[in-house]
Amino acid sequence: MKLTPYLMQQSMRWFGPQDPVSLWDIRQAGCTGVVTALHQIANGQIWSKEKILKRKKTIEKAGLVWNVVESVPVHEDIKTQKGQYKYYINNYKETLKNLADSGITTITYNFMPVVDWTRTNLSYTLPDRSRALYFEKAAFIAFDVFILGRKDAKKHYTKDELASAKKRFSEMTEKERKLLKKNILAGLPGSEESFSLDQFHLALDKYKNIDADAFRNHLFHFLKEIIPVADEHGLTMAIHPDDPPFSLFNLPRIVSTADDVTKILAAVPSPSNGLCFCTGSFGVLIENNLAKMVKQFGDRIHFVHLRSTSRNNSGDFFEADHLNGDVDMYAVILELLQIMQRRKISIPMRPDHGHQMLDDLKKKINPGYSAIGRLRGLAEIRGMEMGIFKSLLTIN
Ligand code: DNO
């Protein structure tokens, strides 16, 4: 049997004209696609067609295609179903229509409460002296209990966890404490929010009476509103998993496991209600069998983030090389290739994050989004994909 070559659409995230990595850098890395968002527009406001088309033109001038929006952020009022949530859902629909009219049809978003992706250390030195992103549980708890001083925080951790956090905190210098606070509150690249300590307390308070079931219902309500619009306008929506895939600050997390995904996809069974399959996020939980999940949700995967993490027994993880760590990238890509041949489509992917390495160690970078580390990840993944694809041809 001869397989038609449906391979992943190689893309890279671009934060817009301010990004130190240029569109030409992305093109030279071998990409055809660009994943971007209009970060300059405040969360909740409508993206006008004019602004969308302006960004699209900029990308096309470099010979690239804007293939995925990451993200159209979901306003906190929608997540908490408070305040002006109806107004924000309406705005969201208008943005979706404007994107569809501009020919951009894959939209990523997340439904994480208050904070988007979270790390405690943005330049964790690896043995080869490159730098990685790191989530250290003791440092995180130290922030929650001793810097933020969240009411009841102590109740949400075990005695051992609190003891480690206390020790960790007492050993930090003032400078390290400030940096930890900044890493968690200032928002990592792509997070649309940043907070002072007071604002953060207020944001957390809004979830006082929202448990996981209630929060899931808020997501389902949102999906029931927007998926019909996506269907009508030929869009596919791709929800991004929780990163990390467990509760932070005792907030509900509802996109962490295969079971969570099953519920979300069943809530609105349209194919346009789909998934951004992020191996780095799901991969932190040992019970998430990634290849199995790709197979299970294959028809609803509209976008893929490929990266790997390495975890230890204390709940810490760092971002490993793309083909190392706990993610079985071979198994994931093998499944993806079979799904793409069956669906007769090329699913957009981006190498997610990358180490700060080589020349980039001397440059100012967006944490996780330096050029060379991602280029390395992409090159390795591209080679692996091609190798697996060719061997499938031989076997079949
Ligand atoms: C981090 C990213 C996330 C992601 C959003 C999707 O590197 O994967 O910020 O873009 O959660 O809405």
Short mmCIF file of C-alpha atoms and ligand atoms in Angstrom, two decimals:
data_model
loop_
_atom_site.label_atom_id
_atom_site.label_comp_id
_atom_site.label_asym_id
_atom_site.label_seq_id
_atom_site.Cartn_x
_atom_site.Cartn_y
_atom_site.Cartn_z
CA MET A 1 0.00 0.00 0.00
CA LYS A 2 1.30 3.45 -0.87
CA LEU A 3 0.62 6.09 1.75
CA THR A 4 -0.01 9.70 0.73
CA PRO A 5 2.42 11.74 2.78
CA TYR A 6 0.41 13.56 5.39
CA LEU A 7 3.06 14.97 7.68
CA MET A 8 2.68 17.52 10.46
CA GLN A 9 2.61 21.19 9.46
CA GLN A 10 5.80 22.52 11.03
CA SER A 11 5.12 25.79 12.82
CA MET A 12 6.54 28.05 15.48
CA ARG A 13 4.92 30.40 17.90
CA TRP A 14 5.59 34.08 17.23
CA PHE A 15 4.68 36.78 19.73
CA GLY A 16 4.32 39.48 17.06
CA PRO A 17 6.59 42.28 15.83
CA GLN A 18 8.17 42.67 19.33
CA ASP A 19 9.38 39.06 19.36
CA PRO A 20 13.20 38.87 19.30
CA VAL A 21 12.80 35.81 17.04
CA SER A 22 11.88 37.09 13.58
CA LEU A 23 9.56 35.58 11.00
CA TRP A 24 12.60 34.96 8.82
CA ASP A 25 14.25 33.04 11.68
CA ILE A 26 11.12 30.89 11.80
CA ARG A 27 11.21 30.35 8.07
CA GLN A 28 14.91 29.42 8.20
CA ALA A 29 14.10 26.84 10.86
CA GLY A 30 12.12 25.07 8.13
CA CYS A 31 8.63 26.07 9.21
CA THR A 32 5.74 26.88 6.93
CA GLY A 33 3.30 27.88 9.67
CA VAL A 34 3.18 30.63 12.26
CA VAL A 35 1.19 30.38 15.46
CA THR A 36 0.35 33.77 16.88
CA ALA A 37 -2.20 35.97 18.64
CA LEU A 38 -3.02 39.66 18.84
CA HIS A 39 -1.51 40.01 22.30
CA GLN A 40 -1.88 43.80 22.18
CA ILE A 41 -5.68 43.51 22.43
CA ALA A 42 -6.96 43.37 26.02
CA ASN A 43 -8.44 40.07 27.12
CA GLY A 44 -12.17 40.04 26.31
CA GLN A 45 -12.16 42.70 23.60
CA ILE A 46 -13.11 41.92 19.99
CA TRP A 47 -10.31 41.34 17.49
CA SER A 48 -11.24 43.46 14.49
CA LYS A 49 -10.92 42.09 10.98
CA GLU A 50 -8.61 44.96 10.14
CA LYS A 51 -6.12 44.05 12.87
CA ILE A 52 -6.32 40.35 12.05
CA LEU A 53 -5.67 40.97 8.36
CA LYS A 54 -2.76 43.30 9.14
CA ARG A 55 -1.04 40.55 11.16
CA LYS A 56 -1.84 37.99 8.49
CA LYS A 57 -0.25 40.14 5.81
CA THR A 58 2.92 40.63 7.87
CA ILE A 59 3.26 36.85 8.19
CA GLU A 60 2.58 36.22 4.52
CA LYS A 61 5.22 38.75 3.49
CA ALA A 62 7.80 36.37 4.97
CA GLY A 63 6.41 33.51 2.89
CA LEU A 64 4.65 31.92 5.87
CA VAL A 65 1.06 31.13 6.77
CA TRP A 66 -0.77 32.04 9.97
CA ASN A 67 -2.17 28.55 10.55
CA VAL A 68 -3.20 28.60 14.22
CA VAL A 69 -4.30 31.26 16.67
CA GLU A 70 -2.81 30.73 20.10
CA SER A 71 -4.70 31.93 22.00
CA VAL A 72 -7.96 33.76 21.94
CA PRO A 73 -7.99 34.07 25.73
CA VAL A 74 -11.13 33.32 27.71
CA HIS A 75 -12.02 36.14 30.10
CA GLU A 76 -12.10 35.32 33.83
CA ASP A 77 -15.76 36.46 33.95
CA ILE A 78 -16.60 33.60 31.55
CA LYS A 79 -14.63 31.10 33.64
CA THR A 80 -16.28 32.19 36.89
CA GLN A 81 -19.66 32.96 35.27
CA LYS A 82 -19.70 36.27 37.06
CA GLY A 83 -19.91 39.94 36.10
CA GLN A 84 -20.16 40.57 32.38
CA TYR A 85 -19.70 36.99 31.20
CA LYS A 86 -22.49 37.15 28.63
CA TYR A 87 -20.95 40.24 27.07
CA TYR A 88 -17.55 38.51 26.91
CA ILE A 89 -19.01 35.37 25.33
CA ASN A 90 -20.59 37.58 22.71
CA ASN A 91 -17.28 39.30 22.06
CA TYR A 92 -15.60 35.91 21.79
CA LYS A 93 -18.08 34.89 19.10
CA GLU A 94 -17.43 38.12 17.18
CA THR A 95 -13.68 37.48 17.30
CA LEU A 96 -14.24 33.94 16.00
CA LYS A 97 -16.33 35.23 13.10
CA ASN A 98 -13.70 37.83 12.22
CA LEU A 99 -10.98 35.16 12.25
CA ALA A 100 -13.07 32.89 10.04
CA ASP A 101 -13.74 35.74 7.60
CA SER A 102 -9.98 36.31 7.45
CA GLY A 103 -9.32 32.65 6.63
CA ILE A 104 -7.81 31.59 9.96
CA THR A 105 -9.59 28.49 11.14
CA THR A 106 -7.78 26.78 14.05
CA ILE A 107 -8.12 28.45 17.42
CA THR A 108 -6.40 27.42 20.66
CA TYR A 109 -7.55 28.51 24.08
CA ASN A 110 -7.33 27.27 27.64
CA PHE A 111 -9.67 27.09 30.61
CA MET A 112 -7.19 27.34 33.47
CA PRO A 113 -8.41 29.42 36.39
CA VAL A 114 -6.50 32.66 37.13
CA VAL A 115 -3.05 31.57 35.94
CA ASP A 116 -1.97 30.17 32.59
CA TRP A 117 1.16 27.98 32.53
CA THR A 118 3.27 28.21 35.67
CA ARG A 119 6.93 27.55 36.51
CA THR A 120 9.05 28.45 39.54
CA ASN A 121 12.42 28.79 37.79
CA LEU A 122 12.89 30.08 34.25
CA SER A 123 16.60 29.40 33.99
CA TYR A 124 17.40 26.11 35.61
CA THR A 125 20.92 25.14 34.57
CA LEU A 126 21.28 21.68 33.06
CA PRO A 127 24.54 19.69 33.15
CA ASP A 128 25.41 20.87 29.60
CA ARG A 129 24.97 24.51 30.82
CA SER A 130 21.88 25.17 28.74
CA ARG A 131 18.90 26.52 30.68
CA ALA A 132 15.47 25.00 31.09
CA LEU A 133 12.10 25.84 32.66
CA TYR A 134 11.48 24.14 35.97
CA PHE A 135 8.56 23.56 38.31
CA GLU A 136 9.72 22.88 41.85
CA LYS A 137 6.96 21.95 44.23
CA ALA A 138 8.69 23.10 47.44
CA ALA A 139 9.37 26.52 45.91
CA PHE A 140 5.79 26.74 44.67
CA ILE A 141 4.39 25.93 48.13
CA ALA A 142 6.85 28.39 49.69
CA PHE A 143 5.36 31.06 47.44
CA ASP A 144 1.77 30.08 48.26
CA VAL A 145 2.25 29.85 52.03
CA PHE A 146 4.98 32.35 52.87
CA ILE A 147 4.92 35.00 50.13
CA LEU A 148 1.29 35.07 49.05
CA GLY A 149 0.07 34.02 52.50
CA ARG A 150 -3.11 32.51 51.07
CA LYS A 151 -5.73 31.91 53.73
CA ASP A 152 -6.08 28.17 54.42
CA ALA A 153 -3.12 27.37 52.15
CA LYS A 154 -1.53 25.21 54.84
CA LYS A 155 -4.60 22.97 54.86
CA HIS A 156 -3.98 22.05 51.25
CA TYR A 157 -0.55 20.51 51.74
CA THR A 158 0.82 17.58 53.72
CA LYS A 159 3.07 18.02 56.75
CA ASP A 160 6.09 16.87 54.76
CA GLU A 161 5.32 19.23 51.89
CA LEU A 162 5.04 22.14 54.32
CA ALA A 163 8.28 21.20 56.04
CA SER A 164 10.16 21.08 52.70
CA ALA A 165 8.65 24.39 51.65
CA LYS A 166 9.61 26.01 54.95
CA LYS A 167 13.19 24.81 54.63
CA ARG A 168 13.34 25.90 51.00
CA PHE A 169 11.98 29.35 51.84
CA SER A 170 14.39 29.90 54.72
CA GLU A 171 17.31 29.14 52.43
CA MET A 172 16.26 31.63 49.73
CA THR A 173 17.87 35.06 49.52
CA GLU A 174 15.64 38.12 49.29
CA LYS A 175 16.52 38.35 45.61
CA GLU A 176 15.49 34.74 45.02
CA ARG A 177 12.18 35.32 46.77
CA LYS A 178 11.46 38.35 44.59
CA LEU A 179 12.29 36.40 41.47
CA LEU A 180 10.03 33.51 42.49
CA LYS A 181 7.18 35.96 43.06
CA LYS A 182 7.80 37.54 39.66
CA ASN A 183 7.97 34.17 37.90
CA ILE A 184 4.57 33.17 39.24
CA LEU A 185 2.70 36.49 39.19
CA ALA A 186 4.09 38.36 36.20
CA GLY A 187 2.78 35.84 33.68
CA LEU A 188 4.92 33.79 31.31
CA PRO A 189 4.96 34.52 27.58
CA GLY A 190 1.51 34.11 26.12
CA SER A 191 -0.29 34.42 29.48
CA GLU A 192 -2.45 37.45 29.07
CA GLU A 193 -2.58 38.38 32.75
CA SER A 194 -0.16 39.60 35.40
CA PHE A 195 -0.93 40.42 39.02
CA SER A 196 0.21 42.23 42.13
CA LEU A 197 -0.17 40.21 45.35
CA ASP A 198 -3.39 42.07 46.19
CA GLN A 199 -4.89 41.57 42.75
CA PHE A 200 -3.97 37.90 42.94
CA HIS A 201 -5.84 37.46 46.24
CA LEU A 202 -8.92 39.07 44.65
CA ALA A 203 -8.68 36.83 41.58
CA LEU A 204 -8.46 33.71 43.77
CA ASP A 205 -11.40 34.85 45.91
CA LYS A 206 -13.68 34.72 42.88
CA TYR A 207 -13.30 30.93 42.90
CA LYS A 208 -14.31 30.51 46.54
CA ASN A 209 -17.51 28.64 45.70
CA ILE A 210 -16.46 27.08 42.40
CA ASP A 211 -15.43 23.46 42.69
CA ALA A 212 -14.32 21.25 39.79
CA ASP A 213 -17.89 20.23 38.88
CA ALA A 214 -19.14 23.79 38.81
CA PHE A 215 -16.10 24.90 36.86
CA ARG A 216 -16.61 22.11 34.33
CA ASN A 217 -20.18 23.29 33.87
CA HIS A 218 -18.90 26.79 33.15
CA LEU A 219 -16.70 25.34 30.42
CA PHE A 220 -19.58 23.32 29.01
CA HIS A 221 -21.77 26.41 28.96
CA PHE A 222 -19.05 28.31 27.08
CA LEU A 223 -18.67 25.43 24.60
CA LYS A 224 -22.41 25.22 24.00
CA GLU A 225 -22.32 28.90 23.09
CA ILE A 226 -19.26 29.00 20.88
CA ILE A 227 -19.12 25.60 19.15
CA PRO A 228 -22.24 26.29 17.03
CA VAL A 229 -20.52 29.49 15.84
CA ALA A 230 -17.38 27.50 15.04
CA ASP A 231 -19.46 24.94 13.14
CA GLU A 232 -21.26 27.57 11.14
CA HIS A 233 -18.03 29.33 10.16
CA GLY A 234 -15.81 26.31 9.52
CA LEU A 235 -13.56 26.78 12.57
CA THR A 236 -11.95 24.16 14.76
CA MET A 237 -11.45 24.91 18.46
CA ALA A 238 -8.52 23.32 20.31
CA ILE A 239 -8.51 23.42 24.10
CA HIS A 240 -5.06 23.37 25.69
CA PRO A 241 -4.53 21.16 28.76
CA ASP A 242 -3.70 22.46 32.22
CA ASP A 243 -0.03 23.18 32.70
CA PRO A 244 0.93 21.72 35.10
CA PRO A 245 -1.90 19.16 35.10
CA PHE A 246 -2.85 19.45 38.76
CA SER A 247 -4.50 21.97 41.03
CA LEU A 248 -2.57 25.11 41.97
CA PHE A 249 -3.71 27.31 44.88
CA ASN A 250 -6.54 24.81 45.45
CA LEU A 251 -8.18 26.05 42.24
CA PRO A 252 -10.18 23.61 40.12
CA ARG A 253 -8.37 22.03 37.15
CA ILE A 254 -10.49 20.21 34.60
CA VAL A 255 -8.28 19.57 31.54
CA SER A 256 -5.56 17.36 33.02
CA THR A 257 -6.40 13.72 32.27
CA ALA A 258 -7.89 11.44 29.61
CA ASP A 259 -11.05 11.32 31.67
CA ASP A 260 -11.31 15.13 31.67
CA VAL A 261 -10.86 15.22 27.90
CA THR A 262 -13.49 12.53 27.37
CA LYS A 263 -16.02 14.62 29.31
CA ILE A 264 -15.21 17.79 27.41
CA LEU A 265 -15.45 16.18 23.98
CA ALA A 266 -18.71 14.46 24.92
CA ALA A 267 -20.28 17.66 26.29
CA VAL A 268 -20.51 19.05 22.75
CA PRO A 269 -19.94 16.20 20.31
CA SER A 270 -19.16 18.32 17.24
CA PRO A 271 -15.74 17.61 15.64
CA SER A 272 -14.93 21.31 15.95
CA ASN A 273 -14.91 20.91 19.74
CA GLY A 274 -11.37 19.58 19.82
CA LEU A 275 -8.02 19.44 21.50
CA CYS A 276 -4.58 20.98 21.36
CA PHE A 277 -2.59 17.89 22.31
CA CYS A 278 0.29 19.18 24.43
CA THR A 279 2.63 16.30 25.31
CA GLY A 280 4.58 18.46 27.77
CA SER A 281 1.50 19.32 29.83
CA PHE A 282 -0.24 15.93 29.84
CA GLY A 283 3.13 14.17 30.17
CA VAL A 284 3.74 15.42 33.71
CA LEU A 285 1.10 13.00 35.04
CA ILE A 286 2.41 9.45 35.11
CA GLU A 287 -1.11 8.05 34.58
CA ASN A 288 -1.50 9.86 31.25
CA ASN A 289 -0.50 7.36 28.57
CA LEU A 290 0.19 9.82 25.78
CA ALA A 291 0.22 7.50 22.76
CA LYS A 292 -3.00 5.92 23.97
CA MET A 293 -4.57 9.34 24.41
CA VAL A 294 -3.55 10.39 20.89
CA LYS A 295 -5.19 7.26 19.55
CA GLN A 296 -8.30 7.74 21.67
CA PHE A 297 -8.84 11.40 20.79
CA GLY A 298 -7.31 11.27 17.31
CA ASP A 299 -10.36 12.55 15.46
CA ARG A 300 -10.55 15.60 17.67
CA ILE A 301 -6.89 16.65 17.74
CA HIS A 302 -6.54 19.87 15.76
CA PHE A 303 -3.15 21.10 16.94
CA VAL A 304 -0.12 19.54 18.61
CA HIS A 305 2.52 20.90 21.00
CA LEU A 306 5.51 18.59 21.19
CA ARG A 307 7.87 18.75 24.14
CA SER A 308 8.98 16.51 26.97
CA THR A 309 9.33 16.89 30.71
CA SER A 310 11.29 14.95 33.26
CA ARG A 311 9.67 14.41 36.66
CA ASN A 312 10.90 13.17 40.02
CA ASN A 313 9.07 11.66 42.98
CA SER A 314 8.65 14.97 44.81
CA GLY A 315 6.34 16.45 42.18
CA ASP A 316 9.05 18.55 40.50
CA PHE A 317 9.64 18.53 36.77
CA PHE A 318 11.93 20.27 34.32
CA GLU A 319 11.63 20.58 30.56
CA ALA A 320 13.88 17.98 29.00
CA ASP A 321 15.27 17.74 25.46
CA HIS A 322 12.39 17.07 23.07
CA LEU A 323 13.34 13.45 22.48
CA ASN A 324 14.35 12.74 26.09
CA GLY A 325 12.50 12.86 29.39
CA ASP A 326 9.30 11.04 30.22
CA VAL A 327 7.48 11.50 26.91
CA ASP A 328 7.72 8.63 24.45
CA MET A 329 7.94 10.90 21.42
CA TYR A 330 8.36 7.98 19.05
CA ALA A 331 5.07 6.42 20.16
CA VAL A 332 3.24 9.76 20.00
CA ILE A 333 4.47 10.61 16.50
CA LEU A 334 3.70 7.10 15.27
CA GLU A 335 0.07 7.48 16.40
CA LEU A 336 -0.16 10.98 14.96
CA LEU A 337 1.11 9.79 11.60
CA GLN A 338 -1.50 7.05 11.43
CA ILE A 339 -4.25 9.47 12.38
CA MET A 340 -3.17 11.98 9.74
CA GLN A 341 -3.13 9.30 7.00
CA ARG A 342 -6.59 8.15 8.07
CA ARG A 343 -8.05 11.66 8.31
CA LYS A 344 -6.13 12.75 5.20
CA ILE A 345 -4.94 15.95 6.81
CA SER A 346 -1.71 17.51 8.05
CA ILE A 347 -2.15 18.55 11.66
CA PRO A 348 -0.29 21.73 12.63
CA MET A 349 2.43 21.22 15.26
CA ARG A 350 4.94 23.36 17.00
CA PRO A 351 8.01 22.33 18.95
CA ASP A 352 6.92 23.59 22.33
CA HIS A 353 9.50 25.52 24.30
CA GLY A 354 13.20 24.85 24.01
CA HIS A 355 16.33 25.27 26.07
CA GLN A 356 18.20 28.52 26.17
CA MET A 357 21.48 27.45 24.58
CA LEU A 358 24.44 28.46 22.40
CA ASP A 359 24.21 32.13 21.33
CA ASP A 360 20.78 32.53 22.90
CA LEU A 361 22.42 32.34 26.35
CA LYS A 362 23.75 35.85 25.65
CA LYS A 363 20.43 37.24 24.43
CA LYS A 364 17.23 38.50 25.93
CA ILE A 365 14.62 35.85 25.19
CA ASN A 366 11.01 35.03 25.96
CA PRO A 367 11.40 32.17 28.48
CA GLY A 368 10.89 28.87 26.67
CA TYR A 369 10.70 30.58 23.29
CA SER A 370 14.32 31.19 22.25
CA ALA A 371 15.17 30.42 18.62
CA ILE A 372 17.95 27.85 18.87
CA GLY A 373 16.44 25.54 21.50
CA ARG A 374 13.20 25.32 19.54
CA LEU A 375 15.09 24.86 16.30
CA ARG A 376 16.89 21.90 17.87
CA GLY A 377 13.59 20.42 19.05
CA LEU A 378 11.94 20.93 15.68
CA ALA A 379 14.86 19.41 13.77
CA GLU A 380 14.87 16.32 15.96
CA ILE A 381 11.12 15.88 15.71
CA ARG A 382 11.12 16.45 11.95
CA GLY A 383 13.78 13.78 11.50
CA MET A 384 11.96 11.34 13.71
CA GLU A 385 8.68 11.91 11.92
CA MET A 386 10.25 11.39 8.50
CA GLY A 387 12.00 8.21 9.71
CA ILE A 388 8.80 6.73 11.11
CA PHE A 389 6.82 7.69 8.03
CA LYS A 390 9.32 6.05 5.66
CA SER A 391 9.39 2.90 7.70
CA LEU A 392 5.57 2.77 7.64
CA LEU A 393 5.80 2.86 3.84
CA THR A 394 8.22 -0.05 3.86
CA ILE A 395 6.14 -2.10 6.30
CA ASN A 396 2.88 -1.50 4.43
C1 DNO B 1 2.84 27.86 27.03
C2 DNO B 1 1.65 27.67 26.25
C3 DNO B 1 0.39 28.18 26.91
C4 DNO B 1 -0.75 28.07 25.93
C5 DNO B 1 -2.08 28.48 26.45
C6 DNO B 1 -3.15 28.11 25.46
O1 DNO B 1 3.92 27.77 26.55
O2 DNO B 1 1.52 26.37 25.83
O3 DNO B 1 0.54 29.52 27.27
O4 DNO B 1 -0.49 28.91 24.85
O5 DNO B 1 -2.34 27.91 27.66
O6 DNO B 1 -4.27 28.89 25.67
#
